Amino acid sequence: MYKNEYWGGAREGAGRPKKLPTKPVRLNDLEQELISLSREHDLLEVLLTYAKKNAE
């Protein structure tokens, strides 16, 4: 009988591969505030500029 490679086997972990989770992650209030502050003040650009300057 033909054995499909995705539908199980004798080894642990054998079987159909699981899909990646698609459910959105919930952020708490502090994390949301951090993200909004970084967007308002363009902190990502500042951080990248600082990191590039220190890498030299």
PDB file of N, CA and C in Angstrom:
ATOM      1  N   MET A   1       0.839  -1.175   0.000  1.00  0.00           N
ATOM      2  CA  MET A   1       0.000   0.000   0.000  1.00  0.00           C
ATOM      3  C   MET A   1       0.886   1.240   0.000  1.00  0.00           C
ATOM      4  N   TYR A   2       0.494   2.253  -0.738  1.00  0.00           N
ATOM      5  CA  TYR A   2       1.241   3.500  -0.841  1.00  0.00           C
ATOM      6  C   TYR A   2       1.113   4.301   0.451  1.00  0.00           C
ATOM      7  N   LYS A   3       2.217   4.843   0.925  1.00  0.00           N
ATOM      8  CA  LYS A   3       2.214   5.628   2.150  1.00  0.00           C
ATOM      9  C   LYS A   3       2.541   7.079   1.808  1.00  0.00           C
ATOM     10  N   ASN A   4       1.610   7.974   2.039  1.00  0.00           N
ATOM     11  CA  ASN A   4       1.810   9.380   1.741  1.00  0.00           C
ATOM     12  C   ASN A   4       2.807   9.968   2.726  1.00  0.00           C
ATOM     13  N   GLU A   5       3.766  10.758   2.230  1.00  0.00           N
ATOM     14  CA  GLU A   5       4.812  11.305   3.084  1.00  0.00           C
ATOM     15  C   GLU A   5       4.289  12.313   4.102  1.00  0.00           C
ATOM     16  N   TYR A   6       3.118  12.902   3.856  1.00  0.00           N
ATOM     17  CA  TYR A   6       2.589  13.921   4.748  1.00  0.00           C
ATOM     18  C   TYR A   6       1.696  13.374   5.850  1.00  0.00           C
ATOM     19  N   TRP A   7       1.224  12.157   5.729  1.00  0.00           N
ATOM     20  CA  TRP A   7       0.173  11.698   6.638  1.00  0.00           C
ATOM     21  C   TRP A   7       0.645  10.662   7.640  1.00  0.00           C
ATOM     22  N   GLY A   8       1.803  10.882   8.197  1.00  0.00           N
ATOM     23  CA  GLY A   8       2.189  10.038   9.320  1.00  0.00           C
ATOM     24  C   GLY A   8       3.283   9.061   8.996  1.00  0.00           C
ATOM     25  N   GLY A   9       3.781   8.472  10.032  1.00  0.00           N
ATOM     26  CA  GLY A   9       4.845   7.504   9.903  1.00  0.00           C
ATOM     27  C   GLY A   9       5.235   7.013  11.275  1.00  0.00           C
ATOM     28  N   ALA A  10       6.265   6.207  11.322  1.00  0.00           N
ATOM     29  CA  ALA A  10       6.674   5.605  12.587  1.00  0.00           C
ATOM     30  C   ALA A  10       7.485   6.567  13.446  1.00  0.00           C
ATOM     31  N   ARG A  11       8.142   7.549  12.832  1.00  0.00           N
ATOM     32  CA  ARG A  11       9.008   8.451  13.588  1.00  0.00           C
ATOM     33  C   ARG A  11       8.212   9.507  14.343  1.00  0.00           C
ATOM     34  N   GLU A  12       8.773   9.957  15.460  1.00  0.00           N
ATOM     35  CA  GLU A  12       8.182  11.062  16.193  1.00  0.00           C
ATOM     36  C   GLU A  12       8.290  12.324  15.350  1.00  0.00           C
ATOM     37  N   GLY A  13       7.230  13.092  15.273  1.00  0.00           N
ATOM     38  CA  GLY A  13       7.221  14.299  14.471  1.00  0.00           C
ATOM     39  C   GLY A  13       6.814  14.072  13.030  1.00  0.00           C
ATOM     40  N   ALA A  14       6.632  12.829  12.660  1.00  0.00           N
ATOM     41  CA  ALA A  14       6.195  12.539  11.305  1.00  0.00           C
ATOM     42  C   ALA A  14       4.707  12.840  11.204  1.00  0.00           C
ATOM     43  N   GLY A  15       4.297  13.278  10.068  1.00  0.00           N
ATOM     44  CA  GLY A  15       2.895  13.592   9.870  1.00  0.00           C
ATOM     45  C   GLY A  15       2.737  14.840   9.033  1.00  0.00           C
ATOM     46  N   ARG A  16       1.534  15.260   8.895  1.00  0.00           N
ATOM     47  CA  ARG A  16       1.240  16.425   8.075  1.00  0.00           C
ATOM     48  C   ARG A  16       1.839  17.682   8.719  1.00  0.00           C
ATOM     49  N   PRO A  17       2.544  18.516   7.933  1.00  0.00           N
ATOM     50  CA  PRO A  17       3.112  19.735   8.496  1.00  0.00           C
ATOM     51  C   PRO A  17       2.014  20.695   8.946  1.00  0.00           C
ATOM     52  N   LYS A  18       2.251  21.384  10.047  1.00  0.00           N
ATOM     53  CA  LYS A  18       1.270  22.325  10.557  1.00  0.00           C
ATOM     54  C   LYS A  18       1.442  23.674   9.867  1.00  0.00           C
ATOM     55  N   LYS A  19       0.319  24.382   9.714  1.00  0.00           N
ATOM     56  CA  LYS A  19       0.368  25.714   9.126  1.00  0.00           C
ATOM     57  C   LYS A  19       0.933  26.695  10.145  1.00  0.00           C
ATOM     58  N   LEU A  20       1.506  27.776   9.638  1.00  0.00           N
ATOM     59  CA  LEU A  20       1.958  28.833  10.526  1.00  0.00           C
ATOM     60  C   LEU A  20       0.740  29.520  11.132  1.00  0.00           C
ATOM     61  N   PRO A  21       0.833  29.959  12.382  1.00  0.00           N
ATOM     62  CA  PRO A  21      -0.313  30.626  12.991  1.00  0.00           C
ATOM     63  C   PRO A  21      -0.596  31.960  12.299  1.00  0.00           C
ATOM     64  N   THR A  22      -1.882  32.247  12.093  1.00  0.00           N
ATOM     65  CA  THR A  22      -2.270  33.478  11.419  1.00  0.00           C
ATOM     66  C   THR A  22      -3.038  34.408  12.345  1.00  0.00           C
ATOM     67  N   LYS A  23      -3.235  33.990  13.583  1.00  0.00           N
ATOM     68  CA  LYS A  23      -3.972  34.810  14.537  1.00  0.00           C
ATOM     69  C   LYS A  23      -3.105  36.002  14.955  1.00  0.00           C
ATOM     70  N   PRO A  24      -3.654  37.206  14.948  1.00  0.00           N
ATOM     71  CA  PRO A  24      -2.838  38.363  15.316  1.00  0.00           C
ATOM     72  C   PRO A  24      -2.447  38.330  16.795  1.00  0.00           C
ATOM     73  N   VAL A  25      -1.304  38.899  17.070  1.00  0.00           N
ATOM     74  CA  VAL A  25      -0.807  38.957  18.438  1.00  0.00           C
ATOM     75  C   VAL A  25      -1.437  40.150  19.138  1.00  0.00           C
ATOM     76  N   ARG A  26      -1.886  39.944  20.364  1.00  0.00           N
ATOM     77  CA  ARG A  26      -2.463  41.038  21.139  1.00  0.00           C
ATOM     78  C   ARG A  26      -1.364  41.764  21.899  1.00  0.00           C
ATOM     79  N   LEU A  27      -1.358  43.087  21.789  1.00  0.00           N
ATOM     80  CA  LEU A  27      -0.379  43.901  22.489  1.00  0.00           C
ATOM     81  C   LEU A  27      -1.021  44.511  23.722  1.00  0.00           C
ATOM     82  N   ASN A  28      -0.250  44.617  24.782  1.00  0.00           N
ATOM     83  CA  ASN A  28      -0.782  45.275  25.967  1.00  0.00           C
ATOM     84  C   ASN A  28      -0.654  46.791  25.800  1.00  0.00           C
ATOM     85  N   ASP A  29      -1.162  47.541  26.755  1.00  0.00           N
ATOM     86  CA  ASP A  29      -1.194  49.002  26.649  1.00  0.00           C
ATOM     87  C   ASP A  29       0.210  49.598  26.551  1.00  0.00           C
ATOM     88  N   LEU A  30       1.136  49.060  27.307  1.00  0.00           N
ATOM     89  CA  LEU A  30       2.494  49.583  27.303  1.00  0.00           C
ATOM     90  C   LEU A  30       3.166  49.381  25.947  1.00  0.00           C
ATOM     91  N   GLU A  31       2.958  48.205  25.355  1.00  0.00           N
ATOM     92  CA  GLU A  31       3.526  47.930  24.039  1.00  0.00           C
ATOM     93  C   GLU A  31       2.899  48.825  22.970  1.00  0.00           C
ATOM     94  N   GLN A  32       1.602  49.055  23.048  1.00  0.00           N
ATOM     95  CA  GLN A  32       0.946  49.939  22.089  1.00  0.00           C
ATOM     96  C   GLN A  32       1.457  51.363  22.224  1.00  0.00           C
ATOM     97  N   GLU A  33       1.679  51.814  23.469  1.00  0.00           N
ATOM     98  CA  GLU A  33       2.197  53.162  23.694  1.00  0.00           C
ATOM     99  C   GLU A  33       3.610  53.300  23.138  1.00  0.00           C
ATOM    100  N   LEU A  34       4.431  52.283  23.331  1.00  0.00           N
ATOM    101  CA  LEU A  34       5.790  52.298  22.797  1.00  0.00           C
ATOM    102  C   LEU A  34       5.787  52.394  21.277  1.00  0.00           C
ATOM    103  N   ILE A  35       4.945  51.627  20.631  1.00  0.00           N
ATOM    104  CA  ILE A  35       4.866  51.656  19.172  1.00  0.00           C
ATOM    105  C   ILE A  35       4.382  53.016  18.687  1.00  0.00           C
ATOM    106  N   SER A  36       3.362  53.579  19.333  1.00  0.00           N
ATOM    107  CA  SER A  36       2.849  54.877  18.890  1.00  0.00           C
ATOM    108  C   SER A  36       3.891  55.980  19.103  1.00  0.00           C
ATOM    109  N   LEU A  37       4.635  55.942  20.211  1.00  0.00           N
ATOM    110  CA  LEU A  37       5.686  56.932  20.439  1.00  0.00           C
ATOM    111  C   LEU A  37       6.801  56.816  19.402  1.00  0.00           C
ATOM    112  N   SER A  38       7.191  55.595  19.090  1.00  0.00           N
ATOM    113  CA  SER A  38       8.258  55.413  18.102  1.00  0.00           C
ATOM    114  C   SER A  38       7.818  55.898  16.722  1.00  0.00           C
ATOM    115  N   ARG A  39       6.542  55.771  16.399  1.00  0.00           N
ATOM    116  CA  ARG A  39       6.047  56.265  15.114  1.00  0.00           C
ATOM    117  C   ARG A  39       5.922  57.783  15.102  1.00  0.00           C
ATOM    118  N   GLU A  40       5.468  58.359  16.206  1.00  0.00           N
ATOM    119  CA  GLU A  40       5.307  59.815  16.280  1.00  0.00           C
ATOM    120  C   GLU A  40       6.632  60.547  16.146  1.00  0.00           C
ATOM    121  N   HIS A  41       7.661  60.046  16.808  1.00  0.00           N
ATOM    122  CA  HIS A  41       8.943  60.739  16.866  1.00  0.00           C
ATOM    123  C   HIS A  41       9.987  60.128  15.949  1.00  0.00           C
ATOM    124  N   ASP A  42       9.598  59.206  15.085  1.00  0.00           N
ATOM    125  CA  ASP A  42      10.493  58.564  14.117  1.00  0.00           C
ATOM    126  C   ASP A  42      11.729  57.992  14.817  1.00  0.00           C
ATOM    127  N   LEU A  43      11.509  57.273  15.915  1.00  0.00           N
ATOM    128  CA  LEU A  43      12.609  56.758  16.716  1.00  0.00           C
ATOM    129  C   LEU A  43      13.370  55.631  16.031  1.00  0.00           C
ATOM    130  N   LEU A  44      12.743  54.946  15.113  1.00  0.00           N
ATOM    131  CA  LEU A  44      13.433  53.873  14.409  1.00  0.00           C
ATOM    132  C   LEU A  44      14.565  54.444  13.560  1.00  0.00           C
ATOM    133  N   GLU A  45      14.299  55.557  12.902  1.00  0.00           N
ATOM    134  CA  GLU A  45      15.337  56.208  12.095  1.00  0.00           C
ATOM    135  C   GLU A  45      16.480  56.692  12.981  1.00  0.00           C
ATOM    136  N   VAL A  46      16.149  57.263  14.136  1.00  0.00           N
ATOM    137  CA  VAL A  46      17.173  57.730  15.068  1.00  0.00           C
ATOM    138  C   VAL A  46      18.015  56.556  15.567  1.00  0.00           C
ATOM    139  N   LEU A  47      17.356  55.463  15.903  1.00  0.00           N
ATOM    140  CA  LEU A  47      18.063  54.283  16.398  1.00  0.00           C
ATOM    141  C   LEU A  47      18.991  53.703  15.328  1.00  0.00           C
ATOM    142  N   LEU A  48      18.529  53.631  14.087  1.00  0.00           N
ATOM    143  CA  LEU A  48      19.368  53.099  13.015  1.00  0.00           C
ATOM    144  C   LEU A  48      20.568  54.000  12.743  1.00  0.00           C
ATOM    145  N   THR A  49      20.359  55.296  12.757  1.00  0.00           N
ATOM    146  CA  THR A  49      21.461  56.239  12.564  1.00  0.00           C
ATOM    147  C   THR A  49      22.489  56.085  13.669  1.00  0.00           C
ATOM    148  N   TYR A  50      22.040  55.965  14.908  1.00  0.00           N
ATOM    149  CA  TYR A  50      22.930  55.793  16.046  1.00  0.00           C
ATOM    150  C   TYR A  50      23.702  54.476  15.937  1.00  0.00           C
ATOM    151  N   ALA A  51      23.023  53.417  15.539  1.00  0.00           N
ATOM    152  CA  ALA A  51      23.679  52.108  15.437  1.00  0.00           C
ATOM    153  C   ALA A  51      24.726  52.117  14.320  1.00  0.00           C
ATOM    154  N   LYS A  52      24.421  52.767  13.200  1.00  0.00           N
ATOM    155  CA  LYS A  52      25.389  52.835  12.097  1.00  0.00           C
ATOM    156  C   LYS A  52      26.612  53.643  12.502  1.00  0.00           C
ATOM    157  N   LYS A  53      26.386  54.729  13.252  1.00  0.00           N
ATOM    158  CA  LYS A  53      27.494  55.576  13.688  1.00  0.00           C
ATOM    159  C   LYS A  53      28.407  54.805  14.649  1.00  0.00           C
ATOM    160  N   ASN A  54      27.835  54.023  15.543  1.00  0.00           N
ATOM    161  CA  ASN A  54      28.629  53.261  16.509  1.00  0.00           C
ATOM    162  C   ASN A  54      29.291  52.040  15.891  1.00  0.00           C
ATOM    163  N   ALA A  55      28.787  51.570  14.770  1.00  0.00           N
ATOM    164  CA  ALA A  55      29.353  50.394  14.130  1.00  0.00           C
ATOM    165  C   ALA A  55      30.661  50.727  13.409  1.00  0.00           C
ATOM    166  N   GLU A  56      30.842  51.989  13.092  1.00  0.00           N
ATOM    167  CA  GLU A  56      32.047  52.393  12.365  1.00  0.00           C
ATOM    168  C   GLU A  56      33.256  52.474  13.227  1.00  0.00           C
TER     169      GLU A  56
END
